[in-house]
PDB file of C-alpha atoms in Angstrom:
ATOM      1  CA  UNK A  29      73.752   4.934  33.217  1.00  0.00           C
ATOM      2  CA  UNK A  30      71.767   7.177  30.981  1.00  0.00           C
ATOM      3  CA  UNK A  31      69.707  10.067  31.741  1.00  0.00           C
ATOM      4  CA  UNK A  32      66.101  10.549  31.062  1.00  0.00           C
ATOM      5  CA  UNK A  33      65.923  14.088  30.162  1.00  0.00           C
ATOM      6  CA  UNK A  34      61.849  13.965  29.333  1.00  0.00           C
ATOM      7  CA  UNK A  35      59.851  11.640  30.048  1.00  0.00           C
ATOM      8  CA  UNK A  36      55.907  11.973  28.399  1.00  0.00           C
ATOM      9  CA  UNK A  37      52.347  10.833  28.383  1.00  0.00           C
ATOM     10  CA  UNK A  38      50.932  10.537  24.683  1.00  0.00           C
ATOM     11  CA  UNK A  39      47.887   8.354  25.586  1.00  0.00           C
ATOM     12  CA  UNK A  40      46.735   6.149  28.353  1.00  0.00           C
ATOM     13  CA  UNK A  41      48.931   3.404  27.127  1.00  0.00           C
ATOM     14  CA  UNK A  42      51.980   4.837  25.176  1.00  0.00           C
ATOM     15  CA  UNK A  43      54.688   7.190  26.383  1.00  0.00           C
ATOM     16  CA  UNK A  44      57.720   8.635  25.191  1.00  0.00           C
ATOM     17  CA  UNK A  45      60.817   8.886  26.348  1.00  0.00           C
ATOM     18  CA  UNK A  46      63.700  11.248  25.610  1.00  0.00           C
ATOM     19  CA  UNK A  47      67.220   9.624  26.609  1.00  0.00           C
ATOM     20  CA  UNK A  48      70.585  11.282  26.827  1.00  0.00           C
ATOM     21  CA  UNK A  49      72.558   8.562  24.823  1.00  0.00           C
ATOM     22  CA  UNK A  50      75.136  11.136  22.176  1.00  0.00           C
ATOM     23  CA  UNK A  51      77.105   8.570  20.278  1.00  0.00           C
ATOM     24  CA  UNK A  52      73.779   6.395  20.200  1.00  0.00           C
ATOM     25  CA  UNK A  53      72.118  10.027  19.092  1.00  0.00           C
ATOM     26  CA  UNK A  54      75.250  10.680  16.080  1.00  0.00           C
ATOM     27  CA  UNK A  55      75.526   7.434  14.305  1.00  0.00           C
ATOM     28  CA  UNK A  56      71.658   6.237  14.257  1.00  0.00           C
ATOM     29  CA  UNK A  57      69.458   6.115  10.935  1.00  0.00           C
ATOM     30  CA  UNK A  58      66.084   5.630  10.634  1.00  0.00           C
ATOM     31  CA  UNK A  59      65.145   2.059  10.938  1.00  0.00           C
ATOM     32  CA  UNK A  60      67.775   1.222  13.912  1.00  0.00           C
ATOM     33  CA  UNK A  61      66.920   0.097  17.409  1.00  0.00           C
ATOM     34  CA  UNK A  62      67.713   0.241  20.519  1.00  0.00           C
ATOM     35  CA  UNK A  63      67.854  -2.306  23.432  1.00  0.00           C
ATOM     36  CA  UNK A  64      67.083  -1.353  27.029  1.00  0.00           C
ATOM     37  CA  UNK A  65      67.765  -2.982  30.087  1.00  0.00           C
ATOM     38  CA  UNK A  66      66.341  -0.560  33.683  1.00  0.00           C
ATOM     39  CA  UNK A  67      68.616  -2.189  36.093  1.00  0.00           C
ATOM     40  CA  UNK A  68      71.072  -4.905  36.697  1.00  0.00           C
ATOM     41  CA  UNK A  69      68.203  -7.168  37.144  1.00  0.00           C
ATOM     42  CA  UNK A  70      66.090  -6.035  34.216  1.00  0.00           C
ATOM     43  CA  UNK A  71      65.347  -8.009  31.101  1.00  0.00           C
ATOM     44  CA  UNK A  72      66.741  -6.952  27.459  1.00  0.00           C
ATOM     45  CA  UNK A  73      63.530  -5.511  25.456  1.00  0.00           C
ATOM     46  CA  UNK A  74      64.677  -3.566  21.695  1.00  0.00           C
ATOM     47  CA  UNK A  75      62.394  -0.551  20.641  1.00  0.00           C
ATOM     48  CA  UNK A  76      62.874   1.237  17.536  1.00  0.00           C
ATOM     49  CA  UNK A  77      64.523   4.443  17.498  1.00  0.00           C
ATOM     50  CA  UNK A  78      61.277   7.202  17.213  1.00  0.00           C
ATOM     51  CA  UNK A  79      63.868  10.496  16.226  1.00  0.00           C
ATOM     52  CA  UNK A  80      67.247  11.802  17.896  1.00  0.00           C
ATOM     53  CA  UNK A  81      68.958  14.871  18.026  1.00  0.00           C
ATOM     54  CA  UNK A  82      72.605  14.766  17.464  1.00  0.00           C
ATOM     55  CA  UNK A  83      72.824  18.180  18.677  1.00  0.00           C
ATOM     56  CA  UNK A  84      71.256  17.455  21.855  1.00  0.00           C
ATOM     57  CA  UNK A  85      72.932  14.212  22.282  1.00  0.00           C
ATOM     58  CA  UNK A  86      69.274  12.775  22.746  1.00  0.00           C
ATOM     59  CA  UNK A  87      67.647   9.398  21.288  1.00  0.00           C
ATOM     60  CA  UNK A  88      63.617   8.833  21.829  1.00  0.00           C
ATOM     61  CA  UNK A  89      61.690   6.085  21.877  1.00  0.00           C
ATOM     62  CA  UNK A  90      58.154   5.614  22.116  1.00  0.00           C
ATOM     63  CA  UNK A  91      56.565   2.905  23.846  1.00  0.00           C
ATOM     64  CA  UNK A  92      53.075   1.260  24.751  1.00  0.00           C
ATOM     65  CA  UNK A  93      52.823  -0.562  27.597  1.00  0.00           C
ATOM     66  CA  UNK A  94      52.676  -4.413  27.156  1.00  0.00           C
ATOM     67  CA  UNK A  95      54.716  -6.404  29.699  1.00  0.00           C
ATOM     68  CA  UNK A  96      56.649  -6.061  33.080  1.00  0.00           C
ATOM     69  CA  UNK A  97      59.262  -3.856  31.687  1.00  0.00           C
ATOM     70  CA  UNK A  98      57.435  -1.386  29.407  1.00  0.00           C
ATOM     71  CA  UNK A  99      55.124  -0.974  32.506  1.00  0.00           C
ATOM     72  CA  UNK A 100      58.065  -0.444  34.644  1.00  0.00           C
ATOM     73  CA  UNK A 101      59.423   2.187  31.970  1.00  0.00           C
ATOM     74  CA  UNK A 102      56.250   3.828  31.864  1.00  0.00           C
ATOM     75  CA  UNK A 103      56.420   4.926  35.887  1.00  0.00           C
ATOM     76  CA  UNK A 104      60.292   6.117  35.082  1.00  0.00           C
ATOM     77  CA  UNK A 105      60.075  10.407  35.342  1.00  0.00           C
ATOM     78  CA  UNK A 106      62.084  12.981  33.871  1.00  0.00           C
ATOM     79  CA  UNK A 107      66.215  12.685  35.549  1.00  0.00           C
ATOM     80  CA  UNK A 108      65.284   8.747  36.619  1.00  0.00           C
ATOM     81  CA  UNK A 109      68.225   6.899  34.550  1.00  0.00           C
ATOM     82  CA  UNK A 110      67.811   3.832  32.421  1.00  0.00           C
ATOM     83  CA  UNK A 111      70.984   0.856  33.137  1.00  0.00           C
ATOM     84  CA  UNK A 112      71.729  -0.055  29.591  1.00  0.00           C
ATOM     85  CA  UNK A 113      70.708   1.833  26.823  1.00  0.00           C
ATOM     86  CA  UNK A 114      72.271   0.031  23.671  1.00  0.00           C
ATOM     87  CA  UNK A 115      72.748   1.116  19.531  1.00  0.00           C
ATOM     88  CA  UNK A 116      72.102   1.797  17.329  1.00  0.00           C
ATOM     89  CA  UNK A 117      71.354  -1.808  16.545  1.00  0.00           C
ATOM     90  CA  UNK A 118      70.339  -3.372  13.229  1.00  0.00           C
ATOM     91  CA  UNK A 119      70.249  -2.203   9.433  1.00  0.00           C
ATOM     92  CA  UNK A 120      69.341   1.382   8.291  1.00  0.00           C
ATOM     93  CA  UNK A 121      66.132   1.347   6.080  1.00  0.00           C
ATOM     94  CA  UNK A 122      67.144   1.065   2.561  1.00  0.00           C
ATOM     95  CA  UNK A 123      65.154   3.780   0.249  1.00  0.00           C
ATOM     96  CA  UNK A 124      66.747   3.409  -2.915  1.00  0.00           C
ATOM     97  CA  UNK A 125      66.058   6.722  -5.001  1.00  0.00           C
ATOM     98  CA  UNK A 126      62.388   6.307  -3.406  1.00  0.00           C
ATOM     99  CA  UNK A 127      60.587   9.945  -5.693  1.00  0.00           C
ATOM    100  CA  UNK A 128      57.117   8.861  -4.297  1.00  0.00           C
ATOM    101  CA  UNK A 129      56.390   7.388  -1.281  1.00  0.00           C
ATOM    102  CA  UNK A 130      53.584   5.963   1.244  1.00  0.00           C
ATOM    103  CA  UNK A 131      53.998   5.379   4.363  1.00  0.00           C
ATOM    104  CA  UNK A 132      51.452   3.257   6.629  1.00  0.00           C
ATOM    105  CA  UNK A 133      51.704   3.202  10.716  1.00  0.00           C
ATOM    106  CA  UNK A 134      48.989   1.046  12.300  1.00  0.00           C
ATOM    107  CA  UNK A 135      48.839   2.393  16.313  1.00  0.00           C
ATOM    108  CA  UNK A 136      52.197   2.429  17.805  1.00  0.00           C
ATOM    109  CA  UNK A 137      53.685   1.719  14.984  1.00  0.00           C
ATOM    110  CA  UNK A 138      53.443   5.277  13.913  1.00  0.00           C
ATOM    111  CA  UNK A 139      56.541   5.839  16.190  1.00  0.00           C
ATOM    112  CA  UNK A 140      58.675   3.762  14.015  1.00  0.00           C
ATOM    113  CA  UNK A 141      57.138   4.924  10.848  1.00  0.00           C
ATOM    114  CA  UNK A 142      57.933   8.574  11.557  1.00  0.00           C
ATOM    115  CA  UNK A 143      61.848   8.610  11.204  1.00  0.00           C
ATOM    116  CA  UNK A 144      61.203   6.677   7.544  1.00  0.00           C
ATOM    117  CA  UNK A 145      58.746   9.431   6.418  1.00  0.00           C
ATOM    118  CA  UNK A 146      60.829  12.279   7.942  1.00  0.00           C
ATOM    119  CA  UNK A 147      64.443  11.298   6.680  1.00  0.00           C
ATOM    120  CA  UNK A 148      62.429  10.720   2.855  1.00  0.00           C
ATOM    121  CA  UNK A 149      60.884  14.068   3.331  1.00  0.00           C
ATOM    122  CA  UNK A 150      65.006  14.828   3.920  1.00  0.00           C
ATOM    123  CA  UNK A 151      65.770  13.404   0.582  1.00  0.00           C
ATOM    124  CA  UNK A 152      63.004  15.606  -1.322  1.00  0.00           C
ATOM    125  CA  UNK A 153      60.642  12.637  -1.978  1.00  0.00           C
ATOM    126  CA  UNK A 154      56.915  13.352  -1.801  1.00  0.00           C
ATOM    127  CA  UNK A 155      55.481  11.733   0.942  1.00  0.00           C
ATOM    128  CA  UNK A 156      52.382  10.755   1.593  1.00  0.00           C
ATOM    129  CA  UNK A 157      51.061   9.297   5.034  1.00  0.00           C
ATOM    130  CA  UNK A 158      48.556   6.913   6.183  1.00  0.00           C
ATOM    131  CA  UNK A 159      48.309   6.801  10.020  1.00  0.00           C
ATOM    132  CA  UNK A 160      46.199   4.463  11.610  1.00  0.00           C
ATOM    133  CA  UNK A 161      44.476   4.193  14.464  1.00  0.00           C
ATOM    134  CA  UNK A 162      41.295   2.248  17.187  1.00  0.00           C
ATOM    135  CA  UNK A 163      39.748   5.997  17.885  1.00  0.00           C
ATOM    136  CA  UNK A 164      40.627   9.386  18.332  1.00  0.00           C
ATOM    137  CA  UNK A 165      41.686   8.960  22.175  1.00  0.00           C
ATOM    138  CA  UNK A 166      45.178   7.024  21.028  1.00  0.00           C
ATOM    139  CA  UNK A 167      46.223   9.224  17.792  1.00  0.00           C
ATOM    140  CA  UNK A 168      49.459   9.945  18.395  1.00  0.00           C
ATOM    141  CA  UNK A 169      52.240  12.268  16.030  1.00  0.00           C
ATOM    142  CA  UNK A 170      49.734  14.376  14.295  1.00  0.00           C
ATOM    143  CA  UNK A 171      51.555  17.773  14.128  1.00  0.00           C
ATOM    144  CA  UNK A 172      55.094  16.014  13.565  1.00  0.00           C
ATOM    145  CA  UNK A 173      53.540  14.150  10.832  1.00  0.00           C
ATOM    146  CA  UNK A 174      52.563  17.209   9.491  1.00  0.00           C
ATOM    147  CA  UNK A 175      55.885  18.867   9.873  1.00  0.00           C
ATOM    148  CA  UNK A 176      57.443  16.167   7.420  1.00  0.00           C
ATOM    149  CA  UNK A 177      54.702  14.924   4.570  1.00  0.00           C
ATOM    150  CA  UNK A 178      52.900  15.882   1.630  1.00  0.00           C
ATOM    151  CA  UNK A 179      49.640  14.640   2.633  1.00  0.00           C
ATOM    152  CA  UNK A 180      48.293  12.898   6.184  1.00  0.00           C
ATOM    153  CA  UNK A 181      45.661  10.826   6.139  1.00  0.00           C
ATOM    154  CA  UNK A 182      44.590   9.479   9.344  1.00  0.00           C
ATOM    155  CA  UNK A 183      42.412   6.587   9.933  1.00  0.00           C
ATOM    156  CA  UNK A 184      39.945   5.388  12.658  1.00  0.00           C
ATOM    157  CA  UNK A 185      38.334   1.807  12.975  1.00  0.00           C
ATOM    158  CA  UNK A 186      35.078   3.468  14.620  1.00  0.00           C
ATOM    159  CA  UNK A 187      34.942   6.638  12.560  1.00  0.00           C
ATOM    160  CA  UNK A 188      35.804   8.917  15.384  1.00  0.00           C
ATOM    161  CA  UNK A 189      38.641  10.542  13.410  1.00  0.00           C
ATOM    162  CA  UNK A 190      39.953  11.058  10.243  1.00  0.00           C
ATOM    163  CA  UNK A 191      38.514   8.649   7.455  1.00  0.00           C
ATOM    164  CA  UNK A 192      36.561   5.913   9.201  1.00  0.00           C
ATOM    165  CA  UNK A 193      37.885   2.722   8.087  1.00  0.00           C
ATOM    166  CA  UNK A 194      41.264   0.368   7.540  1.00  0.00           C
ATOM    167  CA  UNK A 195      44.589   1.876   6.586  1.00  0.00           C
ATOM    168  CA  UNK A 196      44.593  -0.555   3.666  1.00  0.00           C
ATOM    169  CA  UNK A 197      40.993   0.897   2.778  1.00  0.00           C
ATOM    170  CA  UNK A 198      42.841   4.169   2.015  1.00  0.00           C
ATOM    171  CA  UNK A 199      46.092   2.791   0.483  1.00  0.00           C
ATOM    172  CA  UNK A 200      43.550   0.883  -1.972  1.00  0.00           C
ATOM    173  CA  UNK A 201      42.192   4.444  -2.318  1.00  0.00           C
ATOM    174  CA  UNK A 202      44.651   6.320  -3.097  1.00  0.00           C
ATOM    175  CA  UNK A 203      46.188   3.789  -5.171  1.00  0.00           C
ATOM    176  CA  UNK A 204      42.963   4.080  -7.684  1.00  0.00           C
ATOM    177  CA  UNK A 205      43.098   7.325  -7.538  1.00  0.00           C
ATOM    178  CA  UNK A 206      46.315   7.047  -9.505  1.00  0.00           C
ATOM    179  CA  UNK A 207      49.381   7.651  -6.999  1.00  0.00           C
ATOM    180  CA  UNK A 208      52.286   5.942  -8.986  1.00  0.00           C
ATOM    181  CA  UNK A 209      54.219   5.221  -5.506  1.00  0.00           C
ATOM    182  CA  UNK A 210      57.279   3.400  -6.171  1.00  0.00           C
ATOM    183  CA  UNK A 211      57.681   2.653  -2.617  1.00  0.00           C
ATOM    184  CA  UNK A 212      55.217   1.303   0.652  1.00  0.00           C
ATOM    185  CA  UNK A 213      56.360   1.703   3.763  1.00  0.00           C
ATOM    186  CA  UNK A 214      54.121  -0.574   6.268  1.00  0.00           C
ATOM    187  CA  UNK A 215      55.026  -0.673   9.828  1.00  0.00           C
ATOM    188  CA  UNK A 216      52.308  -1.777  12.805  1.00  0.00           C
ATOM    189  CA  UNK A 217      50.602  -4.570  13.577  1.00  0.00           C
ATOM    190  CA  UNK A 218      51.518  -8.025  11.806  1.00  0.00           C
ATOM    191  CA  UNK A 219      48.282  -8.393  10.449  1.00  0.00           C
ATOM    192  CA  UNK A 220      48.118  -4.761   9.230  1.00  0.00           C
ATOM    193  CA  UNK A 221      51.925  -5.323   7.671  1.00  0.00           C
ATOM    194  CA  UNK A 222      50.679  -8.854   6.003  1.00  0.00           C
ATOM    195  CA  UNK A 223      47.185  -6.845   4.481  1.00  0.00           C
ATOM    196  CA  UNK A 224      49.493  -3.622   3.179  1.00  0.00           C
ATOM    197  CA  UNK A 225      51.787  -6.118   1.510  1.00  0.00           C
ATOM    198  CA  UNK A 226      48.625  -7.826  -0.217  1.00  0.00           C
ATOM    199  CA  UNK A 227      47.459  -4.412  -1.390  1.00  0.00           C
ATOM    200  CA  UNK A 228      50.491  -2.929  -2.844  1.00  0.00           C
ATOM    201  CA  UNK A 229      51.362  -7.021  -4.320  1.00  0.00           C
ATOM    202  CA  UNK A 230      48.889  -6.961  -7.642  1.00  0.00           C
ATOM    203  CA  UNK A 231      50.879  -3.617  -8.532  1.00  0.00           C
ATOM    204  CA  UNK A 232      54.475  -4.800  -8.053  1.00  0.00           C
ATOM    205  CA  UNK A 233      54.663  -2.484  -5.832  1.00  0.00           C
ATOM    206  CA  UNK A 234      58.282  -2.060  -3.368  1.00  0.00           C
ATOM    207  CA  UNK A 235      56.944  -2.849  -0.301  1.00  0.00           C
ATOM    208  CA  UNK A 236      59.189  -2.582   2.879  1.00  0.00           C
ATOM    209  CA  UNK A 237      57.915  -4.315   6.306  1.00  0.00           C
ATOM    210  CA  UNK A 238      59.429  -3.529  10.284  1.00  0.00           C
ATOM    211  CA  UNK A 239      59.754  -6.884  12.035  1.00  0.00           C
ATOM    212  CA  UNK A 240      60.389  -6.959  15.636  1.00  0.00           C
ATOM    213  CA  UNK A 241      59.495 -10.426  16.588  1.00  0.00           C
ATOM    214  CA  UNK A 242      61.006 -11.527  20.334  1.00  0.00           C
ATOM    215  CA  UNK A 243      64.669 -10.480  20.814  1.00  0.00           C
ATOM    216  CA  UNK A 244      67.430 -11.058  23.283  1.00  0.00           C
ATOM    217  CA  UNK A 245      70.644 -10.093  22.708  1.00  0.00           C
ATOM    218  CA  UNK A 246      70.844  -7.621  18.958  1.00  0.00           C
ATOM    219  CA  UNK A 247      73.576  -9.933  17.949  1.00  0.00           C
ATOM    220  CA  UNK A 248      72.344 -12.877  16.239  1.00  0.00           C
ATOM    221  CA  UNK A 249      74.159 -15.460  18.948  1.00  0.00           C
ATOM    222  CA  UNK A 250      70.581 -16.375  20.598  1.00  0.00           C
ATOM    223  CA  UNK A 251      68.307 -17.106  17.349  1.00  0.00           C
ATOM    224  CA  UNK A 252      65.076 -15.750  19.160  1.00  0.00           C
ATOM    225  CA  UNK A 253      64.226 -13.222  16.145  1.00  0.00           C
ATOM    226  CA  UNK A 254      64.282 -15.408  13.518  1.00  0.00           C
ATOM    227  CA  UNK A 255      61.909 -15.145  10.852  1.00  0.00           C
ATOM    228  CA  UNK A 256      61.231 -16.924   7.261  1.00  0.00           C
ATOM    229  CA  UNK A 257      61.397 -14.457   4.611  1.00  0.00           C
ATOM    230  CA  UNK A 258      61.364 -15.930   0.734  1.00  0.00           C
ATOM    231  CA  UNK A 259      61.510 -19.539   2.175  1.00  0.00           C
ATOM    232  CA  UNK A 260      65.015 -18.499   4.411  1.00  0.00           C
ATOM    233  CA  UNK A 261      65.764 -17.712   7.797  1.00  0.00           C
ATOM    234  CA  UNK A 262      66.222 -14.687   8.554  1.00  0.00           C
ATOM    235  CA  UNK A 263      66.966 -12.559  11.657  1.00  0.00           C
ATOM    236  CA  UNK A 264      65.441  -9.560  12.393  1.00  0.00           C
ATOM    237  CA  UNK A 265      67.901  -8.227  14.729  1.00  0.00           C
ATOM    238  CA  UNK A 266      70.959  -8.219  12.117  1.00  0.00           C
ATOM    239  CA  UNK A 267      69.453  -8.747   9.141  1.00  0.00           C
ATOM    240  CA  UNK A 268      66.707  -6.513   9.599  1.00  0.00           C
ATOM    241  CA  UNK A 269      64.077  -5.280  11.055  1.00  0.00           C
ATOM    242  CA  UNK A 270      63.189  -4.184   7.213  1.00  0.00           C
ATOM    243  CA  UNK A 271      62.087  -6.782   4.959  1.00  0.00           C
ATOM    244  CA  UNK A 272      60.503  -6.985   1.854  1.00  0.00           C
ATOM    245  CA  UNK A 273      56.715  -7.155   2.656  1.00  0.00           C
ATOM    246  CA  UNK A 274      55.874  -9.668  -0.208  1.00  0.00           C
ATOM    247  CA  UNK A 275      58.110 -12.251   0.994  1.00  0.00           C
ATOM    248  CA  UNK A 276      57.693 -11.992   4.934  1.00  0.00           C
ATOM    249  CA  UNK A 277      55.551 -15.860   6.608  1.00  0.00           C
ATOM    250  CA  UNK A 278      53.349 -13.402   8.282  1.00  0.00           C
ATOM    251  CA  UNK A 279      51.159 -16.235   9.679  1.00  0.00           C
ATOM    252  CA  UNK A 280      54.351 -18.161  11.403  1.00  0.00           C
ATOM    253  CA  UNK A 281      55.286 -14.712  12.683  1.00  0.00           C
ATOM    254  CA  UNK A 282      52.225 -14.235  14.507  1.00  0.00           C
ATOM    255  CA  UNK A 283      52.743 -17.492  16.104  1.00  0.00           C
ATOM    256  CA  UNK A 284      55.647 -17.127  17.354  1.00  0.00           C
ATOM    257  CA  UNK A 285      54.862 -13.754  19.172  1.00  0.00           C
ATOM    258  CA  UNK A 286      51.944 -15.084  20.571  1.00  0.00           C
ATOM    259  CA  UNK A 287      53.503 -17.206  22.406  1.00  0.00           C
ATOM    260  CA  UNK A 288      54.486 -15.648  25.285  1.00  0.00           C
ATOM    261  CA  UNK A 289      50.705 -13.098  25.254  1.00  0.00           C
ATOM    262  CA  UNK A 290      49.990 -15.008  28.601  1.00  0.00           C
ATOM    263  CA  UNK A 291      52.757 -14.164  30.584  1.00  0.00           C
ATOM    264  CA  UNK A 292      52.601 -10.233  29.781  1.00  0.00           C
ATOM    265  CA  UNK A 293      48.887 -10.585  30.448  1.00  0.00           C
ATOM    266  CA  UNK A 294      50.350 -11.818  33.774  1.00  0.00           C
ATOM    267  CA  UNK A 295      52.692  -8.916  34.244  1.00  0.00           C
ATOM    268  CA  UNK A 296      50.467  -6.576  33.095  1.00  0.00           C
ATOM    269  CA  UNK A 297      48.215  -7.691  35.989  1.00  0.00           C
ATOM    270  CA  UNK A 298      51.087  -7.348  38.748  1.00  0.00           C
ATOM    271  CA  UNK A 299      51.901  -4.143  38.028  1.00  0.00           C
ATOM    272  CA  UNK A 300      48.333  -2.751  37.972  1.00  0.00           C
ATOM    273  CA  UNK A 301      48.433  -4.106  41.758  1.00  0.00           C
ATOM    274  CA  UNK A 302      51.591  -2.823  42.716  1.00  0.00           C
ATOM    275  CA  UNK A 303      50.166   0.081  41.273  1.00  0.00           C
ATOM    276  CA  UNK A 304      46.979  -0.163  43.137  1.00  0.00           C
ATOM    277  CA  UNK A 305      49.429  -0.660  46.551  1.00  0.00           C
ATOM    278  CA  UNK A 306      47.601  -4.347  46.268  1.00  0.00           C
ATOM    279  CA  UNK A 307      50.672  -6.184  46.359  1.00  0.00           C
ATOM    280  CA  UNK A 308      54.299  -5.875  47.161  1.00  0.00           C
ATOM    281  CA  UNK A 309      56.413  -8.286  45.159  1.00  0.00           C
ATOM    282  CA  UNK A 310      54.402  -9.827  42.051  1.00  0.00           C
TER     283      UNK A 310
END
């Protein structure tokens, strides 16, 4: 069993969580993940590692709510404990000898950018970052990404933050404003990822990508996370989640994770009733 030791609200729809897991907490790298299970009943979902502190012993993730589980994570308090709490799973980011970087997070996907931009920030690169985001309500990170980077930019579809506008809008910006990066970062939405890729593309260039299509086990044995990268199979679970960006089948990749958007629309549904006291098995 391991110990929730804080347990947070960020926004209406992601949380953070702050798990006592130390040899999880000493060996990972930015770029691993994690897979969770609640209970003895509970299904196997990965997250990305968000930051850990091997002093503490602690590993956090940060979450949005989509399905059954995250919902079901998102009620757990600070000293609930978690069943399985696996990792660190997959390959450590690759940075090379990375002197000027970008990194993009689209929503969410700001969690998982974070421990790229902070451990380059270790390795005295310059670091510039593009956070993106709907509207002001869900921008998450802010003062850590401040902590850790050159330059923030943040981003808000409606203008209600930041630079109104796309995060490619500013990439493209800063891009003709002459940044000579040598390395992209894009982590967020599939669409967002597939767009970054086609911006940095023209300029050759490196351009890493986060896949976390639908996994079971972390292993490789089950074949649910494959993806097609350069024509080839890939999975994302050993083989990944970092890919180059200019070779990822974005468009097969958004298939396949839409295939199961009905059934967490479902669960997403039962537990706002069970919530609501409306129900009492969904």
């Amino acid at each position: 069993m391991f110990k929730i030791v804080n347990a947070q609200k960020l926004n209406d729809d992601v949380f953070r969580l702050d798990v006592e897991a130390p040899f999880v907490a000493k060996k990972a790298k930015a770029g691993q993940f994690i897979i969770i299970r609640i209970d003895e009943q509970g299904e196997r979902v990965p997250f990305t590692i968000a930051d850990t502190d091997p002093e503490a012993g602690t590993v956090s993730v940060i979450i949005q709510k989509v399905g059954q589980t995250t919902m079901l994570l998102s009620q757990l308090k600070t000293g609930d404990y978690i069943e399985d709490f696996v990792g660190p799973l997959g390959v450590a980011t690759d940075f090379g000898d990375a002197k000027n970087v970008c990194v993009v997070g689209g929503g969410v996907g700001n969690a998982i950018a974070y421990p790229s931009a902070k451990a380059l920030h270790a390795m005295g690169a310059k670091v510039d970052v593009i956070a993106g985001f709907r509207s002001k309500d869900i921008v998450i990170l802010e003062d850590e990404y401040k902590d850790i980077c050159d330059n923030l930019y943040i981003t808000t579809d409606d203008g209600s933050y930041g630079d109104k506008g796309f995060v490619t809008d500013k990439l493209q910006e800063l891009i003709d404003a002459g940044n000579d990066y040598d390395l992209v970062i894009a982590i967020g939405p599939v669409v967002m990822m597939k767009f970054v890729s086609k911006v940095t593309e023209p300029y050759n260039i490196k351009t890493l990508v986060s896949l976390n299509p639908i996994m079971i086990d972390g292993t490789g044995m089950c074949g649910g996370c494959r993806v097609t990268v350069g024509g080839e199979t890939k999975f994302a679970c050993v083989d990944g989640p970092d890919f180059d960006g200019h070779q990822v089948d974005y468009d097969e990749l958004m298939r396949r994770n839409a295939m199961y958007a009905e059934f967490e629309a479902h669960d997403r549904e039962n537990c706002r009733l069970m919530k609501m006291g409306g129900v009492e098995n969904a």
